[in-house]
CSV table of C-alpha atoms and ligand atoms in Angstrom, one decimal:
chain,number,residue,atom,x,y,z
O,336,UNK,CA,145.9,119.9,105.0
O,337,UNK,CA,144.7,117.2,107.4
O,338,UNK,CA,146.9,114.4,108.5
O,339,UNK,CA,146.2,110.7,108.0
O,340,UNK,CA,145.5,110.4,111.7
O,341,UNK,CA,143.0,113.3,111.6
O,342,UNK,CA,141.1,111.8,108.6
O,343,UNK,CA,141.0,108.4,110.2
O,344,UNK,CA,139.6,109.6,113.5
O,345,UNK,CA,137.2,112.0,111.7
O,346,UNK,CA,135.7,109.1,109.7
O,347,UNK,CA,135.6,106.8,112.7
O,348,UNK,CA,133.7,109.4,114.6
O,349,UNK,CA,131.2,109.7,111.9
O,350,UNK,CA,130.9,105.9,111.7
O,351,UNK,CA,130.3,105.7,115.5
O,352,UNK,CA,127.7,108.4,115.4
O,353,UNK,CA,125.8,106.7,112.6
O,354,UNK,CA,125.9,103.3,114.3
O,355,UNK,CA,124.6,104.9,117.4
O,356,UNK,CA,121.8,106.6,115.5
O,357,UNK,CA,120.8,103.2,114.2
O,358,UNK,CA,121.0,101.6,117.6
O,359,UNK,CA,123.9,99.5,116.6
O,360,UNK,CA,127.0,98.6,118.6
O,361,UNK,CA,130.5,99.4,117.3
O,362,UNK,CA,131.4,95.7,117.1
O,363,UNK,CA,128.7,95.2,114.4
O,364,UNK,CA,130.9,96.8,111.8
O,365,UNK,CA,134.3,96.3,110.2
O,366,UNK,CA,135.9,99.4,108.7
O,367,UNK,CA,138.2,98.4,105.9
O,368,UNK,CA,140.7,101.1,104.7
O,369,UNK,CA,141.2,100.7,101.0
O,370,UNK,CA,145.0,101.2,100.4
O,371,UNK,CA,145.1,100.7,96.6
O,372,UNK,CA,147.6,103.0,94.8
O,373,UNK,CA,149.2,103.8,98.2
O,374,UNK,CA,152.5,102.4,99.3
O,375,UNK,CA,153.1,99.8,102.0
O,376,UNK,CA,154.5,102.6,104.1
O,377,UNK,CA,151.0,104.0,104.4
O,378,UNK,CA,149.7,100.6,105.5
O,379,UNK,CA,152.4,100.7,108.3
O,380,UNK,CA,151.3,104.2,109.3
O,381,UNK,CA,147.6,103.1,109.4
O,382,UNK,CA,148.6,99.9,111.3
O,383,UNK,CA,150.3,102.1,113.9
O,384,UNK,CA,147.0,104.0,114.2
O,385,UNK,CA,145.2,100.7,115.0
O,386,UNK,CA,143.9,99.8,111.5
O,387,UNK,CA,143.8,96.0,111.0
O,388,UNK,CA,141.6,95.6,107.9
O,389,UNK,CA,142.9,96.7,104.5
O,390,UNK,CA,141.3,96.5,101.0
O,391,UNK,CA,143.0,96.1,97.7
O,392,UNK,CA,141.5,95.6,94.2
O,393,UNK,CA,144.4,94.3,92.0
O,394,UNK,CA,146.4,91.2,92.8
O,395,UNK,CA,149.7,92.4,91.4
O,396,UNK,CA,149.7,95.4,93.7
O,397,UNK,CA,148.2,93.6,96.7
O,398,UNK,CA,150.5,90.6,96.6
O,399,UNK,CA,153.6,92.8,96.6
O,400,UNK,CA,152.2,95.0,99.4
O,401,UNK,CA,151.2,92.1,101.5
O,402,UNK,CA,154.8,90.7,101.2
O,403,UNK,CA,156.2,94.1,102.2
O,404,UNK,CA,154.2,94.1,105.5
O,405,UNK,CA,154.1,90.4,106.2
O,406,UNK,CA,155.6,91.1,109.7
O,407,UNK,CA,152.3,92.8,110.6
O,408,UNK,CA,149.2,90.9,111.7
O,409,UNK,CA,146.4,92.3,109.5
O,410,UNK,CA,143.6,91.2,107.3
O,411,UNK,CA,143.6,91.8,103.5
O,412,UNK,CA,140.2,92.1,101.9
O,413,UNK,CA,140.2,91.6,98.1
O,414,UNK,CA,137.5,93.9,96.8
O,415,UNK,CA,138.1,94.1,93.0
O,416,UNK,CA,137.2,92.2,90.0
O,417,UNK,CA,139.2,88.9,90.1
O,418,UNK,CA,140.5,86.9,87.2
O,419,UNK,CA,140.5,83.2,87.8
O,420,UNK,CA,144.2,82.9,87.0
O,421,UNK,CA,145.0,85.2,90.0
O,422,UNK,CA,143.0,83.2,92.5
O,423,UNK,CA,145.9,81.0,93.7
O,424,UNK,CA,147.9,84.1,94.5
O,425,UNK,CA,145.0,86.0,96.2
O,426,UNK,CA,144.0,83.1,98.5
O,427,UNK,CA,147.6,83.0,99.7
O,428,UNK,CA,147.3,86.4,101.5
O,429,UNK,CA,143.6,87.5,101.6
O,430,UNK,CA,141.4,86.7,104.5
O,431,UNK,CA,138.2,87.6,102.6
O,432,UNK,CA,137.2,88.0,99.0
O,433,UNK,CA,134.3,90.5,98.4
O,434,UNK,CA,133.9,90.1,94.7
O,435,UNK,CA,132.8,86.5,93.9
O,436,UNK,CA,130.6,86.9,90.9
O,437,UNK,CA,130.7,84.1,88.4
O,438,UNK,CA,131.0,80.4,87.9
O,439,UNK,CA,134.5,80.3,86.4
O,440,UNK,CA,135.8,82.3,89.4
O,441,UNK,CA,133.9,80.1,91.8
O,442,UNK,CA,135.4,77.0,90.2
O,443,UNK,CA,138.9,78.4,90.6
O,444,UNK,CA,138.2,79.3,94.2
O,445,UNK,CA,136.9,75.9,95.0
O,446,UNK,CA,140.0,74.3,93.5
O,447,UNK,CA,142.3,76.5,95.6
O,448,UNK,CA,140.5,76.2,98.9
O,449,UNK,CA,139.3,72.6,99.0
O,450,UNK,CA,142.1,71.5,101.3
O,451,UNK,CA,141.9,74.5,103.7
O,452,UNK,CA,141.4,73.8,107.4
O,453,UNK,CA,139.5,77.1,107.9
O,454,UNK,CA,137.2,78.2,105.2
O,455,UNK,CA,137.9,81.4,103.3
O,456,UNK,CA,135.4,84.2,103.9
O,457,UNK,CA,133.6,85.3,100.8
O,458,UNK,CA,130.9,87.7,99.7
O,459,UNK,CA,128.9,87.4,96.5
O,460,UNK,CA,129.0,90.6,94.6
O,461,UNK,CA,125.7,91.8,93.2
O,462,UNK,CA,125.4,94.1,90.2
O,463,UNK,CA,122.7,96.7,90.9
O,464,UNK,CA,123.1,98.3,87.5
O,465,UNK,CA,122.6,97.3,83.9
O,466,UNK,CA,126.3,97.7,83.2
O,467,UNK,CA,128.1,94.3,83.1
O,468,UNK,CA,131.5,96.0,83.2
O,469,UNK,CA,130.9,96.9,86.9
O,470,UNK,CA,131.1,93.2,87.9
O,471,UNK,CA,128.7,91.3,90.0
O,472,UNK,CA,126.0,88.7,89.6
O,473,UNK,CA,122.7,89.8,88.1
O,474,UNK,CA,119.8,89.9,90.6
O,475,UNK,CA,118.0,87.1,88.8
O,476,UNK,CA,121.0,84.7,89.1
O,477,UNK,CA,121.9,85.7,92.6
O,478,UNK,CA,120.2,83.1,94.8
O,479,UNK,CA,121.2,80.1,92.6
O,480,UNK,CA,124.8,81.3,92.5
O,481,UNK,CA,124.8,81.8,96.3
O,482,UNK,CA,123.7,78.2,96.8
O,483,UNK,CA,126.7,77.0,94.9
O,484,UNK,CA,129.1,79.3,96.9
O,485,UNK,CA,127.5,78.1,100.2
O,486,UNK,CA,128.0,74.5,99.1
O,487,UNK,CA,131.7,74.8,98.6
O,488,UNK,CA,133.5,73.2,101.5
O,489,UNK,CA,136.5,75.6,101.5
O,490,UNK,CA,134.4,78.8,101.4
O,491,UNK,CA,132.3,80.5,104.0
O,492,UNK,CA,129.5,82.6,102.5
O,493,UNK,CA,129.4,85.8,104.6
O,494,UNK,CA,126.8,87.7,102.5
O,495,UNK,CA,126.5,90.2,99.7
O,496,UNK,CA,128.7,93.0,98.4
O,497,UNK,CA,127.8,95.8,96.1
O,498,UNK,CA,129.0,99.1,94.8
O,499,UNK,CA,126.2,101.7,94.7
O,500,UNK,CA,125.7,103.7,91.5
O,501,UNK,CA,127.1,107.2,91.4
O,502,UNK,CA,124.0,108.7,89.9
O,503,UNK,CA,122.4,110.0,93.1
O,504,UNK,CA,120.4,106.8,93.5
O,505,UNK,CA,122.5,105.3,96.3
O,506,UNK,CA,119.4,105.1,98.5
O,507,UNK,CA,117.5,103.0,96.0
O,508,UNK,CA,120.5,100.8,95.5
O,509,UNK,CA,121.2,100.2,99.2
O,510,UNK,CA,117.5,99.6,99.8
O,511,UNK,CA,117.5,96.9,97.0
O,512,UNK,CA,120.6,95.4,98.4
O,513,UNK,CA,119.0,95.1,101.9
O,514,UNK,CA,116.0,93.3,100.3
O,515,UNK,CA,118.3,90.9,98.5
O,516,UNK,CA,120.2,90.3,101.7
O,517,UNK,CA,117.0,89.4,103.5
O,518,UNK,CA,116.1,87.0,100.7
O,519,UNK,CA,119.5,85.4,100.8
O,520,UNK,CA,119.2,84.9,104.6
O,521,UNK,CA,116.0,82.9,104.2
O,522,UNK,CA,118.1,80.3,102.3
O,523,UNK,CA,121.4,80.9,104.2
O,524,UNK,CA,120.7,82.2,107.7
O,525,UNK,CA,124.4,82.7,108.5
O,526,UNK,CA,125.0,85.0,105.5
O,527,UNK,CA,124.1,88.1,107.4
O,528,UNK,CA,127.0,90.4,106.4
O,529,UNK,CA,126.8,93.2,103.9
O,530,UNK,CA,129.8,94.8,102.3
O,531,UNK,CA,128.7,98.2,101.1
O,532,UNK,CA,129.6,101.9,101.6
O,533,UNK,CA,132.6,103.8,100.4
O,534,UNK,CA,134.0,107.3,101.1
O,535,UNK,CA,130.9,109.1,99.7
O,536,UNK,CA,128.1,107.0,100.9
O,537,UNK,CA,129.2,105.1,104.0
O,538,UNK,CA,126.7,106.8,106.3
O,539,UNK,CA,123.8,105.8,104.2
O,540,UNK,CA,125.2,102.3,103.8
O,541,UNK,CA,125.2,102.0,107.6
O,542,UNK,CA,121.5,103.0,107.7
O,543,UNK,CA,120.8,100.1,105.3
O,544,UNK,CA,122.7,97.6,107.4
O,545,UNK,CA,126.2,97.6,106.0
O,546,UNK,CA,128.6,95.5,108.2
O,547,UNK,CA,131.8,96.0,106.1
O,548,UNK,CA,132.6,99.5,104.9
O,549,UNK,CA,135.3,99.9,102.2
O,550,UNK,CA,136.7,103.4,102.7
O,551,UNK,CA,139.6,104.7,100.6
O,552,UNK,CA,140.1,108.4,99.7
O,553,UNK,CA,138.3,109.9,102.7
O,554,UNK,CA,141.0,108.4,104.9
O,555,UNK,CA,144.0,107.9,102.6
O,556,UNK,CA,143.6,111.1,100.6
O,557,UNK,CA,143.5,111.1,96.8
O,558,UNK,CA,145.1,108.2,94.9
O,559,UNK,CA,147.9,109.0,92.4
O,560,UNK,CA,146.9,106.8,89.4
S,1684,LIG,C1,138.5,101.8,95.4
S,1684,LIG,C2,137.3,101.0,96.0
S,1684,LIG,C3,136.7,101.5,97.1
S,1684,LIG,C4,137.0,102.7,97.9
S,1684,LIG,O1,136.6,103.9,97.2
S,1684,LIG,P1,136.7,105.4,97.8
S,1684,LIG,O2,135.7,106.1,97.1
S,1684,LIG,O3,138.1,105.8,97.7
S,1684,LIG,O4,136.3,105.2,99.3
S,1684,LIG,C5,135.6,100.7,97.6
S,1684,LIG,N1,135.2,99.6,97.0
S,1684,LIG,C6,135.8,99.2,95.9
S,1684,LIG,C7,135.2,97.9,95.2
S,1684,LIG,C8,136.8,99.9,95.3
S,1684,LIG,O5,137.4,99.4,94.2
């Protein structure tokens, strides 16, 4: 069995190779390690290996873990579906939220960030499927919704986030996402970031311009649900 260190360095080598193949520099990408379902001790181990960006998808777990490692200087990325009543908690530890996808959530975020001195980084999540359970704004509502996010004083719109479908159509999905990102940038030139790519599709996501990879199992090993 491979060690955490071996898996991390193996994935990082593949990321570097793919960036190079695309003529991109290593500082054009943030590799987030998704630590959900793994204990705070693994966050410490990864921190010791140089990881500074971690992803979590449930507030209950993330807030407890953030407290356990509050002595470490790291960035928490909230990547899961977010209920409005958890926003107050999430903004207390997260440095970025990747899953902003509806008006009620946006209202709660505005309320909790209006007095911040530095804006909170957010991505608008797009739903590339017909399944509303997957979260994300429908393509047709995307630009109007993004305008509202960009207008919020306590929020900084970084760009788009999506989860590709698992049906072998990742290439179609990432292609569509890149088109939507280009459209977004005609209205919001600073919103150039793209949160896409997981354990099974991160190399393809890099080809399509991903700037934030959310990698779990390929680095952490399987999650014990
Ligand atoms: C769990 C999760 C990931 C990581 O998935 P892996 O397949 O383990 O790499 C990425 N993005 C989101 C939104 C997730 O919930």
